[in-house]
PDB file of N, CA, C and O in Angstrom:
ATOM      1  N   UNK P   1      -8.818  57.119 -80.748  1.00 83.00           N
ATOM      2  CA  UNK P   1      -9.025  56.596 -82.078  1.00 83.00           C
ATOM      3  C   UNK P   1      -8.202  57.438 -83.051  1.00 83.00           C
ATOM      4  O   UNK P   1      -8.222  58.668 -83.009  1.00 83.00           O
ATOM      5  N   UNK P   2      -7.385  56.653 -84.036  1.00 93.00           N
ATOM      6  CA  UNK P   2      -6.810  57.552 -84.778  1.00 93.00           C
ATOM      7  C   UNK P   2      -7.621  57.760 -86.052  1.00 93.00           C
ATOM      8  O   UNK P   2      -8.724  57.361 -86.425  1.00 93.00           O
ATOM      9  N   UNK P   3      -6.671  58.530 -86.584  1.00 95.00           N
ATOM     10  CA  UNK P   3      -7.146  59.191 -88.498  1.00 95.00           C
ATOM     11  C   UNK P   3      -7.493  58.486 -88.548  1.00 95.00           C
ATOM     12  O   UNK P   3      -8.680  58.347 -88.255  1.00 95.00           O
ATOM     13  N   UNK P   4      -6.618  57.342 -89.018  1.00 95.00           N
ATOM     14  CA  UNK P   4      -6.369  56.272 -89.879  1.00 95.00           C
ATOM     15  C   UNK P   4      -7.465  55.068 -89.883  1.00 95.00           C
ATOM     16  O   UNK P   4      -7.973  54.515 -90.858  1.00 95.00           O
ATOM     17  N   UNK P   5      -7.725  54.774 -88.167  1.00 94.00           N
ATOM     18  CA  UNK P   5      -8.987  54.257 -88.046  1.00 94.00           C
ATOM     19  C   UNK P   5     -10.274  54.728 -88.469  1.00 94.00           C
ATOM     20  O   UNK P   5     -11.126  53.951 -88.899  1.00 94.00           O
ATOM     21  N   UNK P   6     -10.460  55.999 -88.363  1.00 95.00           N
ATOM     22  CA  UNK P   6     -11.298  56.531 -88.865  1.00 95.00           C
ATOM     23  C   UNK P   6     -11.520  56.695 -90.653  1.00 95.00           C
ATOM     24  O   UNK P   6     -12.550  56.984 -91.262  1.00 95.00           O
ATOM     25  N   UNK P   7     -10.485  56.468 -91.053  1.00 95.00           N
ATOM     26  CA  UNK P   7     -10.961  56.370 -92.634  1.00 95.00           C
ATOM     27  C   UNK P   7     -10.654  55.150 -92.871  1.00 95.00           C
ATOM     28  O   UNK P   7     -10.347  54.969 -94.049  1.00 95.00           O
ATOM     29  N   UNK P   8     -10.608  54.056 -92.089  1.00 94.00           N
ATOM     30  CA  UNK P   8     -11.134  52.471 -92.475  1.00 94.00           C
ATOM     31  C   UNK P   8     -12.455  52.361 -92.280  1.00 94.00           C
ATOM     32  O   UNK P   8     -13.245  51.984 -93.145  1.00 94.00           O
ATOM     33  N   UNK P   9     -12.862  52.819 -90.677  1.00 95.00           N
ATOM     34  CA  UNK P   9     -14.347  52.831 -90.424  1.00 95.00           C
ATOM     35  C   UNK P   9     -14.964  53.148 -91.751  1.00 95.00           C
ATOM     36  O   UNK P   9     -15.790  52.402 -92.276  1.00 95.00           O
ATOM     37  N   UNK P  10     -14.476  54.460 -92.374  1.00 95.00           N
ATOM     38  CA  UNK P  10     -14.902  54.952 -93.092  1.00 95.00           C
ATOM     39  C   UNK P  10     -15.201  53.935 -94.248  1.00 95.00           C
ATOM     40  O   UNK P  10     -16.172  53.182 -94.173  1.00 95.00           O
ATOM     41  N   UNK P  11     -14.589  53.931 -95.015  1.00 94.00           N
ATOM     42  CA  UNK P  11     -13.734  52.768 -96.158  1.00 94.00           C
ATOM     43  C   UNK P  11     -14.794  51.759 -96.117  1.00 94.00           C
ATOM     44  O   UNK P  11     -15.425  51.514 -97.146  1.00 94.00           O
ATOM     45  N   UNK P  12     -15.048  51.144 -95.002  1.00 96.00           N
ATOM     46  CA  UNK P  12     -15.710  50.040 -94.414  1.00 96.00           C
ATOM     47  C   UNK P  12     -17.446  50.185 -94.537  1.00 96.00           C
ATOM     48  O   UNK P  12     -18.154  49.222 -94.833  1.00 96.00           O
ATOM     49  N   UNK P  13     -17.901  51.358 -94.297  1.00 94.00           N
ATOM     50  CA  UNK P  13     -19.007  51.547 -94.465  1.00 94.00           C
ATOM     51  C   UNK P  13     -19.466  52.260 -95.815  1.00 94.00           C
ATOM     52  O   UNK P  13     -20.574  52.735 -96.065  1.00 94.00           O
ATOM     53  N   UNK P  14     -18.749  52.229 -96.323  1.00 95.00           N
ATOM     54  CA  UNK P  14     -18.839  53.177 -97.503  1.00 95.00           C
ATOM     55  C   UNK P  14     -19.077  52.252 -98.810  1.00 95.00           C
ATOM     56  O   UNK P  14     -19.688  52.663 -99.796  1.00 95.00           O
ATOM     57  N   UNK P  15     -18.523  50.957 -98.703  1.00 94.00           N
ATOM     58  CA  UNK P  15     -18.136  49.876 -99.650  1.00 94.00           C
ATOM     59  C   UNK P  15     -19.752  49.032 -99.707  1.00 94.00           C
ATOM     60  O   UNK P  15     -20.296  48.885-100.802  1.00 94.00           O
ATOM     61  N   UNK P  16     -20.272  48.632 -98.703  1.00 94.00           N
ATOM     62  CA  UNK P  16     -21.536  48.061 -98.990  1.00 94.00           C
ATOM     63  C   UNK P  16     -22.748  49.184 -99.686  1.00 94.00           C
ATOM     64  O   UNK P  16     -23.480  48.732-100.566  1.00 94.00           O
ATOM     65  N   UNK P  17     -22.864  50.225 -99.373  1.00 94.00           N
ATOM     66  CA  UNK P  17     -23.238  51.616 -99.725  1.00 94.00           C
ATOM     67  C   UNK P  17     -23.049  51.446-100.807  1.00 94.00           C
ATOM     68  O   UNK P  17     -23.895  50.768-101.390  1.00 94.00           O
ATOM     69  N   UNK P  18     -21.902  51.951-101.585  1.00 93.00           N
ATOM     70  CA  UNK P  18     -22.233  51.828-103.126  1.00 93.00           C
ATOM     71  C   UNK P  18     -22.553  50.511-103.693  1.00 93.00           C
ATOM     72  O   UNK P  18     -23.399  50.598-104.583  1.00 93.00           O
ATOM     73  N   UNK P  19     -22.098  49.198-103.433  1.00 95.00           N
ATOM     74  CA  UNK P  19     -22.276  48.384-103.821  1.00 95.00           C
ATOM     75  C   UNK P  19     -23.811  47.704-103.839  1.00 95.00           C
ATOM     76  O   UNK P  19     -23.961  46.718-104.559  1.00 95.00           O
ATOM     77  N   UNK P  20     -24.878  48.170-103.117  1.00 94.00           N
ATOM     78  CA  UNK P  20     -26.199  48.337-103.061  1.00 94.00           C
ATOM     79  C   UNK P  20     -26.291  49.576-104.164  1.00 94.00           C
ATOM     80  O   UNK P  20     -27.150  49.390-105.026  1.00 94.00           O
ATOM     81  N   UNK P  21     -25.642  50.638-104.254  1.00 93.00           N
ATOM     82  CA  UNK P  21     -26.235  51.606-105.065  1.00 93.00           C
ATOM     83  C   UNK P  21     -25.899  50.855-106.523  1.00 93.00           C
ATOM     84  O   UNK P  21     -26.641  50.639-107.481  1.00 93.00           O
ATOM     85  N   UNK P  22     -24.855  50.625-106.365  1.00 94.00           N
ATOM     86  CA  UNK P  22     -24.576  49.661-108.164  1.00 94.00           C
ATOM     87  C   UNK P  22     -26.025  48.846-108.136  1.00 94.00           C
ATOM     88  O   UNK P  22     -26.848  49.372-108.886  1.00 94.00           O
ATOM     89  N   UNK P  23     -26.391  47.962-107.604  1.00 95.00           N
ATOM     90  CA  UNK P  23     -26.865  46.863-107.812  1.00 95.00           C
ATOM     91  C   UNK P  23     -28.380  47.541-107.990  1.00 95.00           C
ATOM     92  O   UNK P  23     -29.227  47.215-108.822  1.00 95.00           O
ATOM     93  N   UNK P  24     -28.477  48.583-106.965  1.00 92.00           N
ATOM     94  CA  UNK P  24     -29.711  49.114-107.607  1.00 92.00           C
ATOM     95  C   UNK P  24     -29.934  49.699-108.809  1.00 92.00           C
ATOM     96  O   UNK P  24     -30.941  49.357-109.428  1.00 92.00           O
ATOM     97  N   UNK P  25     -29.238  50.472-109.245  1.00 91.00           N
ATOM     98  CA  UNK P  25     -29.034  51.260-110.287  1.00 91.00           C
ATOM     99  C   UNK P  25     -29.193  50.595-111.825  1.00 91.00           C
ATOM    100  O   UNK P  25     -29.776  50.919-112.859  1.00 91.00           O
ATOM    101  N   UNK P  26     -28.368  49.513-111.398  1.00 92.00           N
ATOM    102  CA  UNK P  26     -28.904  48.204-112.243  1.00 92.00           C
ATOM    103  C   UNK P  26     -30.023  47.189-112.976  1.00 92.00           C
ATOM    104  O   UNK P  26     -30.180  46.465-113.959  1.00 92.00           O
ATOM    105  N   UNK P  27     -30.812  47.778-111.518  1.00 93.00           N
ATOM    106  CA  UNK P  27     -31.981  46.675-111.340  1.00 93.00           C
ATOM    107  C   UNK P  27     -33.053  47.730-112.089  1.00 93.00           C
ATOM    108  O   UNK P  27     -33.889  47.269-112.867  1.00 93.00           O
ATOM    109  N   UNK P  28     -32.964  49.562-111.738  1.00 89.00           N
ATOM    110  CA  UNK P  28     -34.021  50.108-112.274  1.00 89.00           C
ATOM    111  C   UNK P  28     -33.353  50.711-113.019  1.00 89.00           C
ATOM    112  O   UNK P  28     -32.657  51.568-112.475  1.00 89.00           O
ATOM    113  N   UNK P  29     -33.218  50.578-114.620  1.00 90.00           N
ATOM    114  CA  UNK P  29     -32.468  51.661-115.803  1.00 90.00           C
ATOM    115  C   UNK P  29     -33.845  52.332-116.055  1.00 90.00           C
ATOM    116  O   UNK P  29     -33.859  53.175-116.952  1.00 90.00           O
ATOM    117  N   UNK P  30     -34.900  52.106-115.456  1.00 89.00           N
ATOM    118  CA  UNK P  30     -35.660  53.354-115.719  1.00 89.00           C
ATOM    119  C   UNK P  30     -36.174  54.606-114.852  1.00 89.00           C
ATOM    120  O   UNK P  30     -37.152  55.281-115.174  1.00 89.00           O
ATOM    121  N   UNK P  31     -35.498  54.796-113.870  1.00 87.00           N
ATOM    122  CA  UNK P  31     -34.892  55.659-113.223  1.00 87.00           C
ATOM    123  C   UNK P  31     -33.855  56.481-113.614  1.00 87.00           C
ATOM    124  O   UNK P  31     -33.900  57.711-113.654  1.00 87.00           O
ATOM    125  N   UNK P  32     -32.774  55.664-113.945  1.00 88.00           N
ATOM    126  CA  UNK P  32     -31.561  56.328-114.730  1.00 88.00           C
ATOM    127  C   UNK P  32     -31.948  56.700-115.728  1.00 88.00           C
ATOM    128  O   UNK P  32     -31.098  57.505-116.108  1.00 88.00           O
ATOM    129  N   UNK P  33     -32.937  56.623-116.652  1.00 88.00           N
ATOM    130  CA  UNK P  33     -32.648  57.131-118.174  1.00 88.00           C
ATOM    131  C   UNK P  33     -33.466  58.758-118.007  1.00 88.00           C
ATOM    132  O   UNK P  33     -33.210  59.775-118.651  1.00 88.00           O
ATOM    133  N   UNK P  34     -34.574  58.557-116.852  1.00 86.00           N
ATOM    134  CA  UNK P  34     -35.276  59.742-116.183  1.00 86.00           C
ATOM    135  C   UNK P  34     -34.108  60.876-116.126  1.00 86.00           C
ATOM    136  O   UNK P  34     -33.992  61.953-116.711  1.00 86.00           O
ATOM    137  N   UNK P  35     -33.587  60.441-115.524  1.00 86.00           N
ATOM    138  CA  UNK P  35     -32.219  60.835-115.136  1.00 86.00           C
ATOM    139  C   UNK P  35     -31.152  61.688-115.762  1.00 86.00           C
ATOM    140  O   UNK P  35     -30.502  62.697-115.491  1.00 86.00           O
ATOM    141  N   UNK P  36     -31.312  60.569-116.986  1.00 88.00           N
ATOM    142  CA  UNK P  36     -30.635  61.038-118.193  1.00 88.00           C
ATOM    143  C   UNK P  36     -31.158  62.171-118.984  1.00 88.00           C
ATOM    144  O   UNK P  36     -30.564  63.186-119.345  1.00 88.00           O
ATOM    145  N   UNK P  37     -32.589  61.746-119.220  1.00 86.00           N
ATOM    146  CA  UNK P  37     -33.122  63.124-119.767  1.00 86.00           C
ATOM    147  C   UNK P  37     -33.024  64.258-119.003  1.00 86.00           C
ATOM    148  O   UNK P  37     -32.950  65.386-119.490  1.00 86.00           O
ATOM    149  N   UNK P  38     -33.020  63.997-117.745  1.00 84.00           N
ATOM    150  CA  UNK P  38     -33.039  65.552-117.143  1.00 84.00           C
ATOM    151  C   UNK P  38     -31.670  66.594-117.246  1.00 84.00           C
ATOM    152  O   UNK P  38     -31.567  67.804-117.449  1.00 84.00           O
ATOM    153  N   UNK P  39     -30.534  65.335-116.967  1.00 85.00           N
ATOM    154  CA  UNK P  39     -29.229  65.904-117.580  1.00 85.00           C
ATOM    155  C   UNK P  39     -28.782  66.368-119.052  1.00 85.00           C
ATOM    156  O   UNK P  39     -27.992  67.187-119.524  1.00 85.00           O
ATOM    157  N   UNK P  40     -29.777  65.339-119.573  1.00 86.00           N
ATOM    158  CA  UNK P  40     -29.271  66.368-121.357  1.00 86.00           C
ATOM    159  C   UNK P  40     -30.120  67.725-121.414  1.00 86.00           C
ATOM    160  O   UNK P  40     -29.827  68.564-122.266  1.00 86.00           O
ATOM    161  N   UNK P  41     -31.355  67.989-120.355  1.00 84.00           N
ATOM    162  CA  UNK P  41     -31.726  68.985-120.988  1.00 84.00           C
ATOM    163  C   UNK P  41     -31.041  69.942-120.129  1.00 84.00           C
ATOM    164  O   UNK P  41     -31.725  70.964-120.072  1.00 84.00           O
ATOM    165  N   UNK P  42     -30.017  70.035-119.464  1.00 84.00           N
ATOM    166  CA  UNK P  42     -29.265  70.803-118.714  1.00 84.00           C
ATOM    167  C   UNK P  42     -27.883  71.092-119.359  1.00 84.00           C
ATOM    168  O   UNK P  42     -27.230  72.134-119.413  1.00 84.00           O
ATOM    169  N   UNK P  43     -27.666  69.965-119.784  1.00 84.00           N
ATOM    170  CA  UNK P  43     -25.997  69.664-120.295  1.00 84.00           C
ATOM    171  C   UNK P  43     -26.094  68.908-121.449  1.00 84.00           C
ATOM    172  O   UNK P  43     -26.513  67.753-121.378  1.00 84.00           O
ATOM    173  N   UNK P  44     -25.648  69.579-122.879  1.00 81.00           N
ATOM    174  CA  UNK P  44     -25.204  68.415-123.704  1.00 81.00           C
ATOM    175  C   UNK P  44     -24.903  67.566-123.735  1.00 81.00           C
ATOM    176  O   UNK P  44     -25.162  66.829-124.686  1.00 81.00           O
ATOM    177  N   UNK P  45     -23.964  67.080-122.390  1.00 78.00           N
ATOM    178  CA  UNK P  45     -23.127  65.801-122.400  1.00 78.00           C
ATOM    179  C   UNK P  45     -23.486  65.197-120.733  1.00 78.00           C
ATOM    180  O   UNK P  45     -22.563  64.763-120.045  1.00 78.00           O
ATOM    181  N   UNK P  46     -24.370  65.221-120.410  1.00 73.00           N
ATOM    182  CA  UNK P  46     -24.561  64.944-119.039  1.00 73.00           C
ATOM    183  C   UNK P  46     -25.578  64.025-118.930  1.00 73.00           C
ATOM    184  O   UNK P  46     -26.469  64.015-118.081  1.00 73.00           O
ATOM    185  N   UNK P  47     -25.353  63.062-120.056  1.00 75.00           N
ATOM    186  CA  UNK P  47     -26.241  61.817-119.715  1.00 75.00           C
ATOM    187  C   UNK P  47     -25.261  60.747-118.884  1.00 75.00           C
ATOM    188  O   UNK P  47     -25.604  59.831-118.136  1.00 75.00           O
ATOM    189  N   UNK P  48     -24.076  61.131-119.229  1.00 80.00           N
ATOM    190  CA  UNK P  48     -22.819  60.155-118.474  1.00 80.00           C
ATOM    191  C   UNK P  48     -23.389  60.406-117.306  1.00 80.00           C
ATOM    192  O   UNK P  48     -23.662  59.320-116.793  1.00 80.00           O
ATOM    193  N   UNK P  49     -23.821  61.599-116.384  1.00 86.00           N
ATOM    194  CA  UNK P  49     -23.817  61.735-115.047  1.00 86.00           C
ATOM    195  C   UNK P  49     -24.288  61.297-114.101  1.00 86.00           C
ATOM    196  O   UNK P  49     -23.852  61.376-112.952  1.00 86.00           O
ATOM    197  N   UNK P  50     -25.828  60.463-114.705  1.00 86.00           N
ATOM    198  CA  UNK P  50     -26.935  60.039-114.601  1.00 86.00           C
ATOM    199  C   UNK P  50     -26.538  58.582-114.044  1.00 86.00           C
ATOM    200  O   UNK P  50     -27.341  57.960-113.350  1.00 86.00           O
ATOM    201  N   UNK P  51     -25.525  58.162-114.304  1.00 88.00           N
ATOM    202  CA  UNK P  51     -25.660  56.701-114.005  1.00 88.00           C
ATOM    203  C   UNK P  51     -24.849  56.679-112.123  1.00 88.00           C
ATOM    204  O   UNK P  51     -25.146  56.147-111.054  1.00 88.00           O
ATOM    205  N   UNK P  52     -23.536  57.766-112.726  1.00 88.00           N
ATOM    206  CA  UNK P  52     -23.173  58.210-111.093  1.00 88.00           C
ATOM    207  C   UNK P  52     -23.596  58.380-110.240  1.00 88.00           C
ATOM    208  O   UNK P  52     -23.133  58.003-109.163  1.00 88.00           O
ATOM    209  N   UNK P  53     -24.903  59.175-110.426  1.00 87.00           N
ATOM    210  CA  UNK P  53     -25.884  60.255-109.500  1.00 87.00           C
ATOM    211  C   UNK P  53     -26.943  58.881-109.033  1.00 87.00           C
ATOM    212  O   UNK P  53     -27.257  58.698-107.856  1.00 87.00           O
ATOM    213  N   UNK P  54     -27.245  58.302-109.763  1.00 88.00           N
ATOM    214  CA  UNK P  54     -28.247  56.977-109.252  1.00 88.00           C
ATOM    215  C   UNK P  54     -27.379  56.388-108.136  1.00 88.00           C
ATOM    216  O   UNK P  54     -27.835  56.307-106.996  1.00 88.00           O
ATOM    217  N   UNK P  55     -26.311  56.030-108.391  1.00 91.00           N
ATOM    218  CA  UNK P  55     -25.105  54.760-107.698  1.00 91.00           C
ATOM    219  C   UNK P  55     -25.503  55.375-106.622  1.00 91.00           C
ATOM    220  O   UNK P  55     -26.259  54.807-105.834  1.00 91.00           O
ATOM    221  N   UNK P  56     -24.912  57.043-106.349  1.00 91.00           N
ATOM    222  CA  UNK P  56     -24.087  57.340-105.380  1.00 91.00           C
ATOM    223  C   UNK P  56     -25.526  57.504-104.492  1.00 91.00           C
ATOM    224  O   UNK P  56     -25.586  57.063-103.344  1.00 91.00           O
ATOM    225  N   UNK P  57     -26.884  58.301-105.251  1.00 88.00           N
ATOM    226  CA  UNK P  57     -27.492  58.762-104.222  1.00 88.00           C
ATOM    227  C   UNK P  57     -28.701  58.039-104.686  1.00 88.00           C
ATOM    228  O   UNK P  57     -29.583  58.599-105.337  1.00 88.00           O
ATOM    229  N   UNK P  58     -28.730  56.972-104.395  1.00 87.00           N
ATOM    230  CA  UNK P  58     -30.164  55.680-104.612  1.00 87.00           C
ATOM    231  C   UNK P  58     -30.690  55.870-103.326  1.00 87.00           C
ATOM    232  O   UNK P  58     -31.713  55.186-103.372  1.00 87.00           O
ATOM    233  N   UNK P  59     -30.628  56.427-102.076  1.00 88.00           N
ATOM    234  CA  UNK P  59     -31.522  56.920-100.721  1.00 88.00           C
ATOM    235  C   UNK P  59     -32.437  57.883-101.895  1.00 88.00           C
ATOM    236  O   UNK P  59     -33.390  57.394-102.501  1.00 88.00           O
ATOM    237  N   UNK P  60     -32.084  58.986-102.049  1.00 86.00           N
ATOM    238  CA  UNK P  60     -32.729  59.897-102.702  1.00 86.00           C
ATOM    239  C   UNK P  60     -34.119  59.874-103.816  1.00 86.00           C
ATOM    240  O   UNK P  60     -35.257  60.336-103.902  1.00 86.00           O
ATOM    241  N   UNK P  61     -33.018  58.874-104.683  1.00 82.00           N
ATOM    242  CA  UNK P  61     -33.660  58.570-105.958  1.00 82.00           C
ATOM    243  C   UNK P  61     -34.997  57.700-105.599  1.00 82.00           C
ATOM    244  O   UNK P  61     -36.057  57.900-106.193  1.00 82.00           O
ATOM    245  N   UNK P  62     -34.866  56.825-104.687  1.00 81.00           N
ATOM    246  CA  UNK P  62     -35.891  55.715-104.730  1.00 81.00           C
ATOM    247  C   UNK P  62     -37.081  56.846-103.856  1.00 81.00           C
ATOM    248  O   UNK P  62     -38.269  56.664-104.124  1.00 81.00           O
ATOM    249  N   UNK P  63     -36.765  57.841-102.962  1.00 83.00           N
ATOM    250  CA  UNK P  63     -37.023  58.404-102.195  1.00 83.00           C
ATOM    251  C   UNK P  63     -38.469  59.627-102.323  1.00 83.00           C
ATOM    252  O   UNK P  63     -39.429  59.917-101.608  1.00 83.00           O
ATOM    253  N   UNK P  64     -38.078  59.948-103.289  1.00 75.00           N
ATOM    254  CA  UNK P  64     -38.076  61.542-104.069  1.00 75.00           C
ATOM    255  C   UNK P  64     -39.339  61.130-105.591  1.00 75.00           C
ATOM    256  O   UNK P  64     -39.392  60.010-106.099  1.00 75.00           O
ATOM    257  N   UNK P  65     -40.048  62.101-105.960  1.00 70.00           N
ATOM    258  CA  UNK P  65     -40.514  61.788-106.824  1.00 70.00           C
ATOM    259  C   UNK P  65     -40.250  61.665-108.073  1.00 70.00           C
ATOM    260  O   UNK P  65     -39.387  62.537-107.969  1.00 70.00           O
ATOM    261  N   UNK P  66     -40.179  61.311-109.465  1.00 64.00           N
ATOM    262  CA  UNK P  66     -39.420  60.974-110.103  1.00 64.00           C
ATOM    263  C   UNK P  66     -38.874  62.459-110.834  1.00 64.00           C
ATOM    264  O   UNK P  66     -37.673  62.666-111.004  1.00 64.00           O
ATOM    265  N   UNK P  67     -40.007  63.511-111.262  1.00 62.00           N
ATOM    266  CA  UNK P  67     -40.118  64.454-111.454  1.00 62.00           C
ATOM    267  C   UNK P  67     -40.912  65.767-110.495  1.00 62.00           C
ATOM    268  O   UNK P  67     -42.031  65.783-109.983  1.00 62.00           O
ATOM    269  N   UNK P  68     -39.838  66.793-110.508  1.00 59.00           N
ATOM    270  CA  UNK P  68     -40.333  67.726-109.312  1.00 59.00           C
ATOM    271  C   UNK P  68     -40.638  69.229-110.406  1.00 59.00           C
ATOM    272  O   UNK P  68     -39.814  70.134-110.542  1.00 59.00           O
ATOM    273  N   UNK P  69     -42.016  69.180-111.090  1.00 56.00           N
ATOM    274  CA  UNK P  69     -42.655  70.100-111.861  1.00 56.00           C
ATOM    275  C   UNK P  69     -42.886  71.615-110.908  1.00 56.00           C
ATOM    276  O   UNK P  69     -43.038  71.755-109.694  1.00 56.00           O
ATOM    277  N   UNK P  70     -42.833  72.736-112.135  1.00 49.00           N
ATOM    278  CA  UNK P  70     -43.278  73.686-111.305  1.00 49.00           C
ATOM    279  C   UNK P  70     -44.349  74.166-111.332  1.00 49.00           C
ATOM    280  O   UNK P  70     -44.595  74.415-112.512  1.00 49.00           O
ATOM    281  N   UNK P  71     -45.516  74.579-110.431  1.00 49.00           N
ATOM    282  CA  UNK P  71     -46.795  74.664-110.329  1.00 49.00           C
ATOM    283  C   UNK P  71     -47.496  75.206-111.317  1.00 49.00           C
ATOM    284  O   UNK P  71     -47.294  76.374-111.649  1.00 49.00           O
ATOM    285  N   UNK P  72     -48.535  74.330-111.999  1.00 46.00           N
ATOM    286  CA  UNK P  72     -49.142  74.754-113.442  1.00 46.00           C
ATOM    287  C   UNK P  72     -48.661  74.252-114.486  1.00 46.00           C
ATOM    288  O   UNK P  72     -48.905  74.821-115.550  1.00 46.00           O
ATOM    289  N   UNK P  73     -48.004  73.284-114.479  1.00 47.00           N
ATOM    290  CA  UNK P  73     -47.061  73.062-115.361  1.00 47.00           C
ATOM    291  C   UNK P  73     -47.598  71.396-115.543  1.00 47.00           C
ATOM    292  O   UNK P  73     -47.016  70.641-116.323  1.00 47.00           O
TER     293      UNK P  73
END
């Protein structure tokens, strides 16, 4: 098997993957805006990041609790 096949395989599986992560990301903006707040209180400008971070890692997001507090809090 060459490279080359291997980064079509790649290519190939990678394309329905985000394209479920778009569509999810879509479907819940209230996830993303979670999201968002957590990035502005990290980064001035890191509400942009929030919409990436949903796309790319919607296993996670749907996964994970929405907020991970620290004990007593």
């Amino acid at each position: 098997m060459s490279v080359q096949a291997l980064i079509e395989f790649t290519l190939w599986l990678t394309l329905p993957y985000l394209a479920f992560g778009f569509f999810w990301t879509v479907v819940h903006p209230d996830k993303v805006s979670e999201l968002e707040a957590q990035w502005k209180a990290v980064l001035p400008s890191g509400g942009e990041i929030a919409f990436g971070e949903a796309t790319v890692l919607w296993p996670v997001v749907l996964l994970l609790p929405s907020t991970c507090g620290a004990p007593g809090q």
